[in-house]
Tab-separated table of C-alpha atoms and ligand atoms in Angstrom:
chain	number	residue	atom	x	y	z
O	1	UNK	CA	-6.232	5.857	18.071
O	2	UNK	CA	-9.388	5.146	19.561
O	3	UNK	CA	-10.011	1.607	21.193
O	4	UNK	CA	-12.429	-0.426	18.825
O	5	UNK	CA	-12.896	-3.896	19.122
O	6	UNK	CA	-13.832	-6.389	16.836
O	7	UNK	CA	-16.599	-8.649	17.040
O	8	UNK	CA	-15.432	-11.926	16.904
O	9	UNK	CA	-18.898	-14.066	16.927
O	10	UNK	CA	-19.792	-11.686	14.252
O	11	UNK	CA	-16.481	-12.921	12.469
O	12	UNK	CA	-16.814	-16.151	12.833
O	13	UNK	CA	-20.418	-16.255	11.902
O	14	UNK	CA	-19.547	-14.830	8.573
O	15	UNK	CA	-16.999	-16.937	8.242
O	16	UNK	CA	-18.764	-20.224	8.277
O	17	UNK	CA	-21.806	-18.892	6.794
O	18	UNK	CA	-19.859	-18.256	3.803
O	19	UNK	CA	-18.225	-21.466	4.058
O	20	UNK	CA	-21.567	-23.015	2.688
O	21	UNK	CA	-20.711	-21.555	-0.358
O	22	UNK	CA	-18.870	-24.281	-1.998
O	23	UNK	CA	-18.696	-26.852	1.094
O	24	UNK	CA	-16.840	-30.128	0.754
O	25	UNK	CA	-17.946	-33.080	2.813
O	26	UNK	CA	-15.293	-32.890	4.671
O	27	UNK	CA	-15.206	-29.221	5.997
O	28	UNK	CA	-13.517	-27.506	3.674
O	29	UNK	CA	-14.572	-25.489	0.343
O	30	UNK	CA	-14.419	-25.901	-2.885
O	31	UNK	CA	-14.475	-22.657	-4.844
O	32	UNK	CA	-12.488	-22.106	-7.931
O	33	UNK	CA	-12.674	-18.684	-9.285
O	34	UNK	CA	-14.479	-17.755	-11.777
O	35	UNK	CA	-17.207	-20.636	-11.190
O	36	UNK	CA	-20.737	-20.159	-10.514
O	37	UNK	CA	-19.595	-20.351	-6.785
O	38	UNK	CA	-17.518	-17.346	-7.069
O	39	UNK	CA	-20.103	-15.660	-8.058
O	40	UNK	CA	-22.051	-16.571	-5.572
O	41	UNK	CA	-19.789	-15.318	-2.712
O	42	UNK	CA	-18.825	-12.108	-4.814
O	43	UNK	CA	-22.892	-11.186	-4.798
O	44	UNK	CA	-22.993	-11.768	-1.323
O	45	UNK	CA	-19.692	-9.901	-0.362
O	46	UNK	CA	-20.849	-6.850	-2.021
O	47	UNK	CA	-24.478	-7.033	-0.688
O	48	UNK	CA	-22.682	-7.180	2.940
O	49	UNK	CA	-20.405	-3.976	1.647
O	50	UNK	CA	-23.185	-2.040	0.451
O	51	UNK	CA	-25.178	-2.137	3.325
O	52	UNK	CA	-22.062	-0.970	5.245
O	53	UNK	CA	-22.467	1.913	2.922
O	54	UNK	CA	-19.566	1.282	1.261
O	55	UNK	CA	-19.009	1.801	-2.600
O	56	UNK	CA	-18.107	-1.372	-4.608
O	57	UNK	CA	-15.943	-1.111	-7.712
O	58	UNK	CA	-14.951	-3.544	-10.096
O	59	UNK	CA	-12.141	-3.965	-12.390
O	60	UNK	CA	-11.539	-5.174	-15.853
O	61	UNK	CA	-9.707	-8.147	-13.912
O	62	UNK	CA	-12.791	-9.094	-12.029
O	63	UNK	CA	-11.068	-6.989	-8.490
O	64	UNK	CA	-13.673	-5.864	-6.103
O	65	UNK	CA	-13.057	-2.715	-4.304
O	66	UNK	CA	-15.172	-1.882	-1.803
O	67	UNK	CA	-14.503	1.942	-0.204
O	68	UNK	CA	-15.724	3.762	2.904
O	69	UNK	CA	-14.865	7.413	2.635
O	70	UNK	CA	-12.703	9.171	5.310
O	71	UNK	CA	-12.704	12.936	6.096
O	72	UNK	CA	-9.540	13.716	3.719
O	73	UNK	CA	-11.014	12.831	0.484
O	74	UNK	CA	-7.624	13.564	-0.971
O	75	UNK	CA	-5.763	10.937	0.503
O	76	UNK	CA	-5.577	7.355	-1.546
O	77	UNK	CA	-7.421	4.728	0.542
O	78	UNK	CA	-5.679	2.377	2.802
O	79	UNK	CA	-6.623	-1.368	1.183
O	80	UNK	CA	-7.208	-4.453	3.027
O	81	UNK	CA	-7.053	-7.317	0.877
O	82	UNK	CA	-6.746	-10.647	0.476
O	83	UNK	CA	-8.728	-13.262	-1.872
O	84	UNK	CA	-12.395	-15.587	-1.518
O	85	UNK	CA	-10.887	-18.259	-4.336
O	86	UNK	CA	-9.912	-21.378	-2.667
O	87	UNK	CA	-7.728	-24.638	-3.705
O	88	UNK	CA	-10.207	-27.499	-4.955
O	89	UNK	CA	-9.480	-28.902	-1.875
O	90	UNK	CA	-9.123	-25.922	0.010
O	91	UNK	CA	-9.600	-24.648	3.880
O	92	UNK	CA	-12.098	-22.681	4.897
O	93	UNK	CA	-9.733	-19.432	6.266
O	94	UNK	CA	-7.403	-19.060	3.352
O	95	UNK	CA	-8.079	-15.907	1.582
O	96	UNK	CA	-10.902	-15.944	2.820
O	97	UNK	CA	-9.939	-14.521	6.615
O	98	UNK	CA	-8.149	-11.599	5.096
O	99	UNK	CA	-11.537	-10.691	3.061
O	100	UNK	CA	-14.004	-11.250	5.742
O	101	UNK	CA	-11.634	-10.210	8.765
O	102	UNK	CA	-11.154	-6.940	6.587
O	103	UNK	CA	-15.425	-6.693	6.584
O	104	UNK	CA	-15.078	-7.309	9.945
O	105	UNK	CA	-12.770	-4.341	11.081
O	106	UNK	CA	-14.966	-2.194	8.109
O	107	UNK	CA	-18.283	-3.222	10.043
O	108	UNK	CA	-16.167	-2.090	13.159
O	109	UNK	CA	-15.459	0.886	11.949
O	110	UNK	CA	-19.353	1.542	10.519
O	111	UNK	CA	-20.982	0.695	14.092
O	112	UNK	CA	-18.550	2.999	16.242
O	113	UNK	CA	-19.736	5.705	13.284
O	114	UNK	CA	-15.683	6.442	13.646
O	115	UNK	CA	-13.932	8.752	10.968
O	116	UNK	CA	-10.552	7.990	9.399
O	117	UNK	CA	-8.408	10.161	7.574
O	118	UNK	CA	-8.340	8.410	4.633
O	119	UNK	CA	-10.470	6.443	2.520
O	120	UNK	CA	-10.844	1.899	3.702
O	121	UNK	CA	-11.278	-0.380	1.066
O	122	UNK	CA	-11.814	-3.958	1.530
O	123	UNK	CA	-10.007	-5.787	-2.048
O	124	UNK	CA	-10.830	-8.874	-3.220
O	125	UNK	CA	-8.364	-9.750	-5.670
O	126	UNK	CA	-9.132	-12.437	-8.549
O	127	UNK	CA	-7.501	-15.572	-9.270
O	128	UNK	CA	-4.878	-15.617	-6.314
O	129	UNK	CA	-4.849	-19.606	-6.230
O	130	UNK	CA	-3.282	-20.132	-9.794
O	131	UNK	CA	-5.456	-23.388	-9.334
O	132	UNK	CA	-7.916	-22.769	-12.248
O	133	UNK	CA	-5.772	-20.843	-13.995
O	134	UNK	CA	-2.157	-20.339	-13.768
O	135	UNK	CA	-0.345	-18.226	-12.922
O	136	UNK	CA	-1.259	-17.280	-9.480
O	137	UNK	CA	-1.785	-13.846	-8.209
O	138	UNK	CA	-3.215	-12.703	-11.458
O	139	UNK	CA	-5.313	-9.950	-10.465
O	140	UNK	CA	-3.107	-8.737	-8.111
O	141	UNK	CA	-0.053	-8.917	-10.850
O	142	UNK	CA	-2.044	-6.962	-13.527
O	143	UNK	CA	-2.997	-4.108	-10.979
O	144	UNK	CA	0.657	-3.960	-10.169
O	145	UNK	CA	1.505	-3.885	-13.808
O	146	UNK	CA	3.262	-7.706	-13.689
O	147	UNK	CA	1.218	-8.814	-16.476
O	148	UNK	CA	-1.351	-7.034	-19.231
O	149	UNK	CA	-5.004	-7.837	-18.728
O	150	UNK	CA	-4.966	-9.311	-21.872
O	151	UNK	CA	-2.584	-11.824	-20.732
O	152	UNK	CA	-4.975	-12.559	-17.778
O	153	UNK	CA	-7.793	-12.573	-20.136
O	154	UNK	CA	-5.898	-15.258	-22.463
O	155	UNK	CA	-4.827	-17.925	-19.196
O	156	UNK	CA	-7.228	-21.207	-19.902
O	157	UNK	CA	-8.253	-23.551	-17.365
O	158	UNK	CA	-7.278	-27.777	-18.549
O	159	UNK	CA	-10.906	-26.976	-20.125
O	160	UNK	CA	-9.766	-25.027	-22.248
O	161	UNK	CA	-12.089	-22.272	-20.850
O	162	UNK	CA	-10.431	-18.921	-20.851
O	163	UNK	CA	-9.960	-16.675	-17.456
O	164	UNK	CA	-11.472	-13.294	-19.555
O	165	UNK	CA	-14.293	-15.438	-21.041
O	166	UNK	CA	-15.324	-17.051	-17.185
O	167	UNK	CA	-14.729	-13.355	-15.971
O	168	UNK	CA	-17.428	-11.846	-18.332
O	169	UNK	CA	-20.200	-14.808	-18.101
O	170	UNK	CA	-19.945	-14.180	-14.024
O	171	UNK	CA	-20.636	-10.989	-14.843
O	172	UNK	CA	-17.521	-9.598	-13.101
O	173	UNK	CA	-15.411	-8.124	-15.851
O	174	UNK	CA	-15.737	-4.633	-14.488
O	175	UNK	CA	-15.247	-1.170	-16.155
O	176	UNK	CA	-11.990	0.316	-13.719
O	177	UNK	CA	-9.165	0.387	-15.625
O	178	UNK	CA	-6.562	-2.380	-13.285
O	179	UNK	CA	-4.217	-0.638	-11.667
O	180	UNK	CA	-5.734	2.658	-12.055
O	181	UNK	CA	-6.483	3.171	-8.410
O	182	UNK	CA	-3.609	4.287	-5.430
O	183	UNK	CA	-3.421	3.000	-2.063
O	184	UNK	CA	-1.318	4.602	0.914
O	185	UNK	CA	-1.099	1.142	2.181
O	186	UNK	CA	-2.202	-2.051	2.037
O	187	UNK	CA	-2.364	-4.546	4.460
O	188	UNK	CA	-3.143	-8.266	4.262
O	189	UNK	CA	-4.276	-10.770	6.864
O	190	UNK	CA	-3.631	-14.102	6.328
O	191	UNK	CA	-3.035	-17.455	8.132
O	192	UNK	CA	0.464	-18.382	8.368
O	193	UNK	CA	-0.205	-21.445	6.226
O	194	UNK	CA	3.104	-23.445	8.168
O	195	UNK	CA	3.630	-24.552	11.830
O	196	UNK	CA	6.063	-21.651	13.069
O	197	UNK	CA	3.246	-19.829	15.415
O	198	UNK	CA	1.893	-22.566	16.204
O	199	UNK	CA	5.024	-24.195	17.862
O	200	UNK	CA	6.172	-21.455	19.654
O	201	UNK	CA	2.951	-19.628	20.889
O	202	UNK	CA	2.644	-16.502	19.307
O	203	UNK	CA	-0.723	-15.471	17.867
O	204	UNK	CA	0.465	-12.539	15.280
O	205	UNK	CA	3.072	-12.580	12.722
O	206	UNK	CA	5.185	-9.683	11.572
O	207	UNK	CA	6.184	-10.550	7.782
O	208	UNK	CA	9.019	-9.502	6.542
O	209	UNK	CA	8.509	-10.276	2.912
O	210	UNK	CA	7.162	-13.253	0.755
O	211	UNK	CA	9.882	-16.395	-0.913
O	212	UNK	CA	10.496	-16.304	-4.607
O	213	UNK	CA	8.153	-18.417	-6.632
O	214	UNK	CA	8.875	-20.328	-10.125
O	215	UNK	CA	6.269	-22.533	-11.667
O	216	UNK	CA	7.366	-24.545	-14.552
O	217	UNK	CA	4.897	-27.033	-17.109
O	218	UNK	CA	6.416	-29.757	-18.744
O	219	UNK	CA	5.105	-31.844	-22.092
O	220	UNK	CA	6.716	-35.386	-22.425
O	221	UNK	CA	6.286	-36.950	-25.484
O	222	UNK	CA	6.655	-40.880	-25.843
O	223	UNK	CA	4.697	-43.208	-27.818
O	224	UNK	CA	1.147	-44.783	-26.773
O	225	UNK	CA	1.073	-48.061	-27.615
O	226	UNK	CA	0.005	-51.793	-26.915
O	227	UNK	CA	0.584	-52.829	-22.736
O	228	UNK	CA	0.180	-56.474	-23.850
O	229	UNK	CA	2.268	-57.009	-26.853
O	230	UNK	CA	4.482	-54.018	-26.936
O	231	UNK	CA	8.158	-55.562	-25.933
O	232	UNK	CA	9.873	-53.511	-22.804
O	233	UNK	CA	12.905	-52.632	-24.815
O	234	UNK	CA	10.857	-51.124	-27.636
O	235	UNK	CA	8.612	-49.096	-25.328
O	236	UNK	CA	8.200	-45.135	-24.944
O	237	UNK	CA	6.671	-44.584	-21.671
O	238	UNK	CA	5.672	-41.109	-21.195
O	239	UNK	CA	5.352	-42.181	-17.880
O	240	UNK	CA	8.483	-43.148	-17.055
O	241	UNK	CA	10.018	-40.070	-17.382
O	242	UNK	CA	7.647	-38.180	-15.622
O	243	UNK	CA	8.080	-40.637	-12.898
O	244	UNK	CA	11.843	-39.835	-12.260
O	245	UNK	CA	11.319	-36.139	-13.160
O	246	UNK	CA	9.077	-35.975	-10.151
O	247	UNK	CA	12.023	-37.830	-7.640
O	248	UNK	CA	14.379	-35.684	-8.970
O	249	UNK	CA	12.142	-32.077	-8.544
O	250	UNK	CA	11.916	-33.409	-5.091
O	251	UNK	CA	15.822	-34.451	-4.935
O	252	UNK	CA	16.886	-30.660	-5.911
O	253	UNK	CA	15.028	-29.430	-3.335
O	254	UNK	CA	16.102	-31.483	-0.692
O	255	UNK	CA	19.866	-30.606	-1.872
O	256	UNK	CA	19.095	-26.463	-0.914
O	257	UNK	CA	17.159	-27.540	2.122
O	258	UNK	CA	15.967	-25.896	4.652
O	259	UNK	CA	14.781	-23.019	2.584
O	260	UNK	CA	14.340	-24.589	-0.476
O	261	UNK	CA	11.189	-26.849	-1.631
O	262	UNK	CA	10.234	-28.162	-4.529
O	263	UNK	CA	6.761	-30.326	-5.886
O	264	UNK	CA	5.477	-31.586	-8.951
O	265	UNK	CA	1.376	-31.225	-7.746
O	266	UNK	CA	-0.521	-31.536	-11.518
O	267	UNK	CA	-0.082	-34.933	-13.790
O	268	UNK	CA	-2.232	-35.989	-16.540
O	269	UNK	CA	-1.492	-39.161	-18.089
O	270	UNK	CA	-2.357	-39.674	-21.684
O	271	UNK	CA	-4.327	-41.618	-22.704
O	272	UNK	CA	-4.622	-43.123	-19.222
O	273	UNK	CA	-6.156	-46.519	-20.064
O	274	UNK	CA	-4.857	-49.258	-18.437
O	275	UNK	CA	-3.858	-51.572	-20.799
O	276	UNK	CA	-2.416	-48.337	-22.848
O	277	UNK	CA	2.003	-47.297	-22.555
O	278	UNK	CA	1.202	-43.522	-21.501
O	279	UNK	CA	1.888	-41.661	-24.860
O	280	UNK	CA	1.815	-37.969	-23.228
O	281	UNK	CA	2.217	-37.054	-19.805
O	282	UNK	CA	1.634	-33.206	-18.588
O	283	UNK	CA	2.949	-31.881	-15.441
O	284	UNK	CA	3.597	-28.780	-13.280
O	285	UNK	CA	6.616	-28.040	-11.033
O	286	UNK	CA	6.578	-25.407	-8.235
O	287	UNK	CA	9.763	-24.550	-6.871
O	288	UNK	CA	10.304	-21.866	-3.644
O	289	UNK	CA	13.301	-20.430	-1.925
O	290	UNK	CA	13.941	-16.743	-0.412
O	291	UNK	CA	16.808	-16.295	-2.973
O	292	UNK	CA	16.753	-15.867	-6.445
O	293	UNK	CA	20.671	-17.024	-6.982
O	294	UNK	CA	19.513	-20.428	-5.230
O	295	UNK	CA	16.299	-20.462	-7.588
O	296	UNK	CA	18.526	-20.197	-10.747
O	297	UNK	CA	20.566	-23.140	-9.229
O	298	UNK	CA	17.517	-24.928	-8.621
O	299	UNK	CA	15.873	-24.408	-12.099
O	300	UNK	CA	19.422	-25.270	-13.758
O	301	UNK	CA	19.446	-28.704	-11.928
O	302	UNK	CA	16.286	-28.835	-12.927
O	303	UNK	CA	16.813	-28.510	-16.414
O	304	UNK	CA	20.142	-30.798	-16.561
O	305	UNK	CA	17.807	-33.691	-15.237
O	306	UNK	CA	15.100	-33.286	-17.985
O	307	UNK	CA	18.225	-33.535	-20.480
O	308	UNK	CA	19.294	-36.888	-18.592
O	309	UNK	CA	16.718	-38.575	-17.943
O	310	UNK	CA	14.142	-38.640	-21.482
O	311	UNK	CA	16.834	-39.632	-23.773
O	312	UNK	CA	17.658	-42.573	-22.933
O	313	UNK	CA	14.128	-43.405	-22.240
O	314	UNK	CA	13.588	-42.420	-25.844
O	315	UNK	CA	11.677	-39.501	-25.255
O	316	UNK	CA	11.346	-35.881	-26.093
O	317	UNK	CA	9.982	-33.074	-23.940
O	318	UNK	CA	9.284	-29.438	-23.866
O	319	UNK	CA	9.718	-27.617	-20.882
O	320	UNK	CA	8.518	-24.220	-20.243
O	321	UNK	CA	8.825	-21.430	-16.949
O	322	UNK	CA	5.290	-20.194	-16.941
O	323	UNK	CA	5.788	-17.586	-14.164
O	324	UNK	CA	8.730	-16.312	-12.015
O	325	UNK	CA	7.715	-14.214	-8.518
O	326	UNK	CA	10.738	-12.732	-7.145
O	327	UNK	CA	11.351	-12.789	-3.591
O	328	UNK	CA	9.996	-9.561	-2.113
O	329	UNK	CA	10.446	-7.584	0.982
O	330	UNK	CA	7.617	-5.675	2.767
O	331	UNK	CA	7.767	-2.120	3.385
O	332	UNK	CA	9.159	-1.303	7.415
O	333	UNK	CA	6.924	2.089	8.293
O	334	UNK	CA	3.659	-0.828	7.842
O	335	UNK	CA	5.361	-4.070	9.970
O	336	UNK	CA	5.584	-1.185	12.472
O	337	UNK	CA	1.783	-0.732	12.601
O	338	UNK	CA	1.694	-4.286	12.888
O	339	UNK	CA	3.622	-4.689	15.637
O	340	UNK	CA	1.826	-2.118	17.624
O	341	UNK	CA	-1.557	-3.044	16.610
O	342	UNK	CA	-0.176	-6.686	17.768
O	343	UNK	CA	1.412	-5.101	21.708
O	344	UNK	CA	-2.069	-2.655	21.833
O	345	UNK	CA	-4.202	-6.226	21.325
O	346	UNK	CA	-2.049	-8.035	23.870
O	347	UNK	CA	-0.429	-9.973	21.507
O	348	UNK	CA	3.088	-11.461	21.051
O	349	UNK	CA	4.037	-11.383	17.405
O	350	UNK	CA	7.053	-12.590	15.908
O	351	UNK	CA	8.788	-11.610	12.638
O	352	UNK	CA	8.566	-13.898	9.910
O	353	UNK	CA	9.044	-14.834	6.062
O	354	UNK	CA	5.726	-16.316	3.658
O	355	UNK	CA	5.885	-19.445	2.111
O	356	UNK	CA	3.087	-18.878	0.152
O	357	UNK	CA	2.278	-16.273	-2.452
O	358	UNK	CA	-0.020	-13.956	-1.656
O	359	UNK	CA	-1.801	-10.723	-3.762
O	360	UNK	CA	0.371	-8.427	-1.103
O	361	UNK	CA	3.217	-9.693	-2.564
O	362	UNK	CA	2.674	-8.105	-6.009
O	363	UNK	CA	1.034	-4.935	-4.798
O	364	UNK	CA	4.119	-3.892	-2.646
O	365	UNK	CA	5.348	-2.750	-6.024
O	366	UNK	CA	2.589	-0.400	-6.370
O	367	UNK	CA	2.310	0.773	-2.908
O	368	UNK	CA	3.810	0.314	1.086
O	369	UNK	CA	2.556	-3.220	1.469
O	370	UNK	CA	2.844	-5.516	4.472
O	371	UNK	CA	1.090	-8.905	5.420
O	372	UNK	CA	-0.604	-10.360	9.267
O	373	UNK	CA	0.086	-13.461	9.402
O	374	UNK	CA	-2.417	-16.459	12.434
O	375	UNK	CA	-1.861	-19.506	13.536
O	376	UNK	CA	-3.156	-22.627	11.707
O	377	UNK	CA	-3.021	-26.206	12.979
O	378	UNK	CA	0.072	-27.740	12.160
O	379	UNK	CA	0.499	-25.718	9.452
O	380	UNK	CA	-1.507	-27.495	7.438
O	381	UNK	CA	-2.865	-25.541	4.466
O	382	UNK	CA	-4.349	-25.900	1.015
O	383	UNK	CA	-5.952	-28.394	2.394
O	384	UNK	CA	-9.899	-29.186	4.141
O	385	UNK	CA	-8.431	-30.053	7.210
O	386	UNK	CA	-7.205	-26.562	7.476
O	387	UNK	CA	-8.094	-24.880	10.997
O	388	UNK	CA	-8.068	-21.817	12.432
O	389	UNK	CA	-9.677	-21.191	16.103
O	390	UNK	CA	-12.195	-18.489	16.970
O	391	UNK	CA	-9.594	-16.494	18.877
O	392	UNK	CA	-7.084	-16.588	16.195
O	393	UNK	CA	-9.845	-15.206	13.813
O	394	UNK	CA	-10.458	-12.787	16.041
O	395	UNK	CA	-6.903	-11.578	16.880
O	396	UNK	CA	-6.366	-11.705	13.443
O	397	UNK	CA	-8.661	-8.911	12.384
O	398	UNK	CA	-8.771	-7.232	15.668
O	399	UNK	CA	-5.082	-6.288	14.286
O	400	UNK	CA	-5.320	-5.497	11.189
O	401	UNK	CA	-7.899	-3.380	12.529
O	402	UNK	CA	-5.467	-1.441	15.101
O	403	UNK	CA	-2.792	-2.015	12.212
O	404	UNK	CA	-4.729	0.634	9.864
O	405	UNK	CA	-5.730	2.555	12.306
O	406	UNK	CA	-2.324	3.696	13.709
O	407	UNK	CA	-1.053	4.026	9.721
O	408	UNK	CA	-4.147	6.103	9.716
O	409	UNK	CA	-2.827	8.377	12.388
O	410	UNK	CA	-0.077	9.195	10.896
O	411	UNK	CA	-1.948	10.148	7.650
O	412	UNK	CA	-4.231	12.657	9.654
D	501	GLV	C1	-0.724	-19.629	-3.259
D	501	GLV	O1	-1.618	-20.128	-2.587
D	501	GLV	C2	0.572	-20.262	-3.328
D	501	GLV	O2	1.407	-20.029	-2.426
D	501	GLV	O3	0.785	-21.076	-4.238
D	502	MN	MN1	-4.093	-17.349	0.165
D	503	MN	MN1	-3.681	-20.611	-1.184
């Protein structure tokens, strides 16, 4: 493997250039997929790709592949992906860092004029927030055949604007079949998104695999009526329930703690006037642990409170499990290539599980997956605040980089 190193100004430049698209006042960014935004930075990604000479393909799903060829045109690229959709209040490095620190190590790999076996492709998978449109991951889960792309096509935003509608007026609902394409491998760099690294001063994470996921969306149904007149013993407050539903989501997962947690993070109050009883209240419940025999606990807990707490309150609910990840494990031949991109760097990494969800975490079922995980301050994610340092950038890609490179090897 041949020494190349990464330019990290170059990196970081990118980086906050395209952090202009969809700046928030207070340094982070704002760009829901499938906005005018999105658009924005998917034009300029593949402009950057292009002049790399790469080819960029596009999916029915909106997921932009952008190849360099290597000498062995037989051999299925090796992907680095991640995703350029943020949280409405989102950071500026996640998603984003595994895109651009993936252009980074292609741009790397253009200047040195150096030759892999195989084919690089940089992905940019579609919808991996689940903010716009839930479920998360959807891109990612239709290539890996988790859901149909008509399913994607059918998710609506609270608008009631649909994910294949947004995708077409973009002007990114491609021709490639999803899921059509192979990878040998694909890795994905990522900030770690919690305070592990942090605390204990490593720069690189090995990870092992990603926590199971289950969202849930809940209806409540009361009654709206008059705040003034309305006696307390007569009164359905939507509200109410919704109130105690969101102590008790939090209760379960403080019961399973350390590894479990548990948030209610999307309420809307109907008709949410004040002097109104809330008549309909909506709201979403994310629950997380690394086993799926503690997420059934979790979700039957769950489901035993809803039947406790409306009655009485004289309400009636409906309760549906919009999306279940499993937990996954990563694939061992790839953390290897992590961990000696990680030692040939100079860096001490340390094995770890995701919080999060990430796109890798669907396409391990379609091909040898593995994640990279930085540092980020505090941990604090999903969030403006959200920081990760020039050098952590930089070591960030500068592995991935060596990462492919030595599964490369081994292709040749
Ligand atoms: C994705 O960002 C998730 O972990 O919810
Ligand atoms: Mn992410
Ligand atoms: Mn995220």
């Amino acid at each position: 493997m041949q020494n190349l190193q990464i330019d990290g100004q170059r990196l970081w430049d990118t980086l906050m250039h395209t952090a202009q698209i969809g700046a928030t006042p207070k340094g982070g960014i704002c760009r829901l997929t499938l906005t005018d935004l999105d658009r924005q930075v998917r034009d300029w990604f593949k402009a950057q790709c292009e002049a790399l000479g790469c080819a960029v393909a596009v999916d029915e799903v909106g997921a932009m592949f952008a190849r360099r060829p290597g000498k062995n045109p037989n051999l299925a690229p090796i992907a680095m992906g991640s995703h350029l959709d943020t949280q409405p209040t989102g950071g500026r490095f996640d998603g984003v860092l595994g895109v651009l620190g993936a252009l980074e190590a292609m741009r790397t790999l253009h200047e040195a004029g150096y030759e892999t076996n195989a084919p690089i492709e940089i992905v940019n998978w579609t919808n991996e927030e689940g903010a716009r449109f839930a479920p998360a991951m959807l891109a990612s889960g239709v290539f890996a055949g988790v859901f149909s792309r008509d399913y994607a096509y059918a998710r609506a935003d609270r608008d009631g604007k649909t994910f294949g509608a947004e995708l077409a007026r973009i002007g990114y609902k491609g021709a490639d079949k999803a899921g059509a394409r192979q990878f040998s491998a694909m890795f994905e760099l990522h900030i770690e998104q919690g305070p592990i690294l942090e605390a204990e001063g490593r720069m690189i994470g090995a990870v092992q695999g990603v926590q199971g996921i289950r969202w849930y969306e809940v209806i409540v149904a009361g009654e709206a009526a008059h705040t003034g007149t309305t006696p307390m013993a007569l009164r359905k407050n939507a509200l109410i329930g919704a109130a105690r539903m969101i102590e008790r989501v939090d209760a379960i997962a403080r019961e399973h703690a350390p590894d479990a947690v548990g948030a209610v993070g999307l309420i809307e109050n109907k008709p949410n006037s004040r002097n109104v009883i809330p008549g309909e209240v909506f709201f979403s419940v994310d629950f997380r642990h690394p086993t799926e025999s503690v997420l059934d606990a979790m979700e039957a807990k769950f489901r035993t409170a809803l039947a406790d707490v409306m009655p009485p309150l004289q309400l009636t609910y409906t309760e549906t499990r919009i999306w279940q990840s499993p937990p996954v494990k990563f694939v061992p031949e790839l953390i290897e290539c992590v961990r000696i991109g990680a030692e040939k760097a100079g860096f001490k990494s340390r094995d770890m599980i995701s919080g999060a969800g990430h796109d890798a975490a669907y396409i391990v079922r379609v091909a040898p997956t593995t994640m990279i995980f930085v540092p980020c301050a505090g941990g604090i994610s999903h969030n403006e605040a959200e920081s990760t340092s020039f050098d952590e950038c930089a070591a960030g890609a500068q592995v991935l980089l060596n990462a492919v490179l030595e599964f490369d090897r081994r292709l040749g």
